[in-house]
Amino acid sequence: RSTSELSVDLNDGYTGRLIIDGKPIPEDEVIVVKSLGQITYRVGKGKTIEKFATGPHLAQVIYWKSDESENVNPGEYTWDFRVTV
């Protein structure tokens, strides 16, 4: 089974943006549920990442309070994950 989705669940009242394997994911390619602090990216044809290749990957979320600008006091969290066949 291949991985086709990456999801982040921030604390309520926060929003953010994703960077996967060094590639910023555009806002129009993610599903954001601001009230729950959830950000989900599904790989697919025509998207920044069409398919997760087998092997290691690096994900990062830059996050901030929903009622503030990203430039005010952003936090970040980075993690790695591995895709297997």
JSON list of C-alpha atoms in Angstrom, two decimals:
[
{"chain": "A", "resi": 1, "resn": "ARG", "atom": "CA", "xyz": [0.00, 0.00, 0.00]},
{"chain": "A", "resi": 2, "resn": "SER", "atom": "CA", "xyz": [1.43, 3.39, -0.90]},
{"chain": "A", "resi": 3, "resn": "THR", "atom": "CA", "xyz": [1.13, 6.51, 1.19]},
{"chain": "A", "resi": 4, "resn": "SER", "atom": "CA", "xyz": [-0.92, 9.15, -0.54]},
{"chain": "A", "resi": 5, "resn": "GLU", "atom": "CA", "xyz": [-1.70, 11.60, 2.25]},
{"chain": "A", "resi": 6, "resn": "LEU", "atom": "CA", "xyz": [0.14, 13.62, 4.86]},
{"chain": "A", "resi": 7, "resn": "SER", "atom": "CA", "xyz": [-1.82, 15.30, 7.63]},
{"chain": "A", "resi": 8, "resn": "VAL", "atom": "CA", "xyz": [-0.93, 17.67, 10.46]},
{"chain": "A", "resi": 9, "resn": "ASP", "atom": "CA", "xyz": [-3.12, 18.30, 13.49]},
{"chain": "A", "resi": 10, "resn": "LEU", "atom": "CA", "xyz": [-2.13, 21.55, 15.21]},
{"chain": "A", "resi": 11, "resn": "ASN", "atom": "CA", "xyz": [-3.56, 22.91, 18.44]},
{"chain": "A", "resi": 12, "resn": "ASP", "atom": "CA", "xyz": [-6.93, 24.60, 17.97]},
{"chain": "A", "resi": 13, "resn": "GLY", "atom": "CA", "xyz": [-6.50, 28.23, 16.94]},
{"chain": "A", "resi": 14, "resn": "TYR", "atom": "CA", "xyz": [-3.38, 27.61, 14.86]},
{"chain": "A", "resi": 15, "resn": "THR", "atom": "CA", "xyz": [-2.83, 27.34, 11.13]},
{"chain": "A", "resi": 16, "resn": "GLY", "atom": "CA", "xyz": [0.22, 26.76, 9.01]},
{"chain": "A", "resi": 17, "resn": "ARG", "atom": "CA", "xyz": [1.83, 25.62, 5.81]},
{"chain": "A", "resi": 18, "resn": "LEU", "atom": "CA", "xyz": [3.60, 22.45, 4.74]},
{"chain": "A", "resi": 19, "resn": "ILE", "atom": "CA", "xyz": [6.99, 21.84, 3.21]},
{"chain": "A", "resi": 20, "resn": "ILE", "atom": "CA", "xyz": [7.66, 18.29, 2.01]},
{"chain": "A", "resi": 21, "resn": "ASP", "atom": "CA", "xyz": [11.10, 17.20, 0.84]},
{"chain": "A", "resi": 22, "resn": "GLY", "atom": "CA", "xyz": [12.11, 20.86, 0.60]},
{"chain": "A", "resi": 23, "resn": "LYS", "atom": "CA", "xyz": [9.13, 21.76, -1.61]},
{"chain": "A", "resi": 24, "resn": "PRO", "atom": "CA", "xyz": [6.65, 24.34, -0.26]},
{"chain": "A", "resi": 25, "resn": "ILE", "atom": "CA", "xyz": [3.12, 23.04, -0.81]},
{"chain": "A", "resi": 26, "resn": "PRO", "atom": "CA", "xyz": [0.83, 25.75, -2.25]},
{"chain": "A", "resi": 27, "resn": "GLU", "atom": "CA", "xyz": [-2.29, 26.69, -0.28]},
{"chain": "A", "resi": 28, "resn": "ASP", "atom": "CA", "xyz": [-4.54, 25.57, -3.12]},
{"chain": "A", "resi": 29, "resn": "GLU", "atom": "CA", "xyz": [-3.19, 22.00, -2.83]},
{"chain": "A", "resi": 30, "resn": "VAL", "atom": "CA", "xyz": [-3.99, 21.48, 0.85]},
{"chain": "A", "resi": 31, "resn": "ILE", "atom": "CA", "xyz": [-7.21, 21.02, 2.77]},
{"chain": "A", "resi": 32, "resn": "VAL", "atom": "CA", "xyz": [-7.28, 23.27, 5.84]},
{"chain": "A", "resi": 33, "resn": "VAL", "atom": "CA", "xyz": [-9.81, 22.99, 8.65]},
{"chain": "A", "resi": 34, "resn": "LYS", "atom": "CA", "xyz": [-8.87, 26.14, 10.60]},
{"chain": "A", "resi": 35, "resn": "SER", "atom": "CA", "xyz": [-11.28, 25.53, 13.48]},
{"chain": "A", "resi": 36, "resn": "LEU", "atom": "CA", "xyz": [-9.54, 22.20, 14.20]},
{"chain": "A", "resi": 37, "resn": "GLY", "atom": "CA", "xyz": [-6.00, 23.18, 13.20]},
{"chain": "A", "resi": 38, "resn": "GLN", "atom": "CA", "xyz": [-5.86, 20.44, 10.56]},
{"chain": "A", "resi": 39, "resn": "ILE", "atom": "CA", "xyz": [-3.83, 20.61, 7.35]},
{"chain": "A", "resi": 40, "resn": "THR", "atom": "CA", "xyz": [-3.95, 17.70, 4.88]},
{"chain": "A", "resi": 41, "resn": "TYR", "atom": "CA", "xyz": [-2.06, 17.17, 1.64]},
{"chain": "A", "resi": 42, "resn": "ARG", "atom": "CA", "xyz": [-2.94, 14.44, -0.83]},
{"chain": "A", "resi": 43, "resn": "VAL", "atom": "CA", "xyz": [-0.44, 13.64, -3.53]},
{"chain": "A", "resi": 44, "resn": "GLY", "atom": "CA", "xyz": [-1.82, 13.48, -7.05]},
{"chain": "A", "resi": 45, "resn": "LYS", "atom": "CA", "xyz": [-1.41, 14.17, -10.73]},
{"chain": "A", "resi": 46, "resn": "GLY", "atom": "CA", "xyz": [-0.59, 17.81, -11.45]},
{"chain": "A", "resi": 47, "resn": "LYS", "atom": "CA", "xyz": [0.32, 18.58, -7.83]},
{"chain": "A", "resi": 48, "resn": "THR", "atom": "CA", "xyz": [3.67, 19.63, -6.38]},
{"chain": "A", "resi": 49, "resn": "ILE", "atom": "CA", "xyz": [4.27, 16.01, -5.37]},
{"chain": "A", "resi": 50, "resn": "GLU", "atom": "CA", "xyz": [2.45, 13.55, -7.62]},
{"chain": "A", "resi": 51, "resn": "LYS", "atom": "CA", "xyz": [3.53, 10.41, -5.74]},
{"chain": "A", "resi": 52, "resn": "PHE", "atom": "CA", "xyz": [5.64, 9.65, -2.69]},
{"chain": "A", "resi": 53, "resn": "ALA", "atom": "CA", "xyz": [8.59, 7.58, -3.89]},
{"chain": "A", "resi": 54, "resn": "THR", "atom": "CA", "xyz": [9.64, 4.57, -1.81]},
{"chain": "A", "resi": 55, "resn": "GLY", "atom": "CA", "xyz": [12.15, 5.59, 0.83]},
{"chain": "A", "resi": 56, "resn": "PRO", "atom": "CA", "xyz": [12.76, 8.39, 3.32]},
{"chain": "A", "resi": 57, "resn": "HIS", "atom": "CA", "xyz": [11.02, 11.77, 3.21]},
{"chain": "A", "resi": 58, "resn": "LEU", "atom": "CA", "xyz": [11.17, 14.95, 5.30]},
{"chain": "A", "resi": 59, "resn": "ALA", "atom": "CA", "xyz": [8.13, 17.02, 6.25]},
{"chain": "A", "resi": 60, "resn": "GLN", "atom": "CA", "xyz": [7.96, 20.39, 7.96]},
{"chain": "A", "resi": 61, "resn": "VAL", "atom": "CA", "xyz": [5.07, 22.51, 9.18]},
{"chain": "A", "resi": 62, "resn": "ILE", "atom": "CA", "xyz": [5.47, 26.23, 9.81]},
{"chain": "A", "resi": 63, "resn": "TYR", "atom": "CA", "xyz": [2.64, 27.27, 12.12]},
{"chain": "A", "resi": 64, "resn": "TRP", "atom": "CA", "xyz": [1.23, 30.39, 13.77]},
{"chain": "A", "resi": 65, "resn": "LYS", "atom": "CA", "xyz": [-1.90, 31.61, 15.57]},
{"chain": "A", "resi": 66, "resn": "SER", "atom": "CA", "xyz": [-4.83, 31.83, 13.17]},
{"chain": "A", "resi": 67, "resn": "ASP", "atom": "CA", "xyz": [-5.57, 35.42, 14.17]},
{"chain": "A", "resi": 68, "resn": "GLU", "atom": "CA", "xyz": [-1.97, 36.58, 13.55]},
{"chain": "A", "resi": 69, "resn": "SER", "atom": "CA", "xyz": [0.30, 36.89, 10.55]},
{"chain": "A", "resi": 70, "resn": "GLU", "atom": "CA", "xyz": [2.81, 34.15, 9.78]},
{"chain": "A", "resi": 71, "resn": "ASN", "atom": "CA", "xyz": [5.51, 36.78, 10.24]},
{"chain": "A", "resi": 72, "resn": "VAL", "atom": "CA", "xyz": [4.63, 37.57, 13.87]},
{"chain": "A", "resi": 73, "resn": "ASN", "atom": "CA", "xyz": [5.94, 34.54, 15.77]},
{"chain": "A", "resi": 74, "resn": "PRO", "atom": "CA", "xyz": [5.95, 31.35, 13.67]},
{"chain": "A", "resi": 75, "resn": "GLY", "atom": "CA", "xyz": [6.89, 27.99, 15.09]},
{"chain": "A", "resi": 76, "resn": "GLU", "atom": "CA", "xyz": [8.10, 25.00, 13.16]},
{"chain": "A", "resi": 77, "resn": "TYR", "atom": "CA", "xyz": [8.13, 21.27, 13.52]},
{"chain": "A", "resi": 78, "resn": "THR", "atom": "CA", "xyz": [10.04, 18.83, 11.31]},
{"chain": "A", "resi": 79, "resn": "TRP", "atom": "CA", "xyz": [9.72, 15.07, 11.08]},
{"chain": "A", "resi": 80, "resn": "ASP", "atom": "CA", "xyz": [10.75, 12.29, 8.78]},
{"chain": "A", "resi": 81, "resn": "PHE", "atom": "CA", "xyz": [8.75, 9.40, 7.42]},
{"chain": "A", "resi": 82, "resn": "ARG", "atom": "CA", "xyz": [9.46, 6.42, 5.22]},
{"chain": "A", "resi": 83, "resn": "VAL", "atom": "CA", "xyz": [7.33, 5.09, 2.38]},
{"chain": "A", "resi": 84, "resn": "THR", "atom": "CA", "xyz": [7.49, 1.34, 1.78]},
{"chain": "A", "resi": 85, "resn": "VAL", "atom": "CA", "xyz": [6.03, -0.75, -1.00]}
]
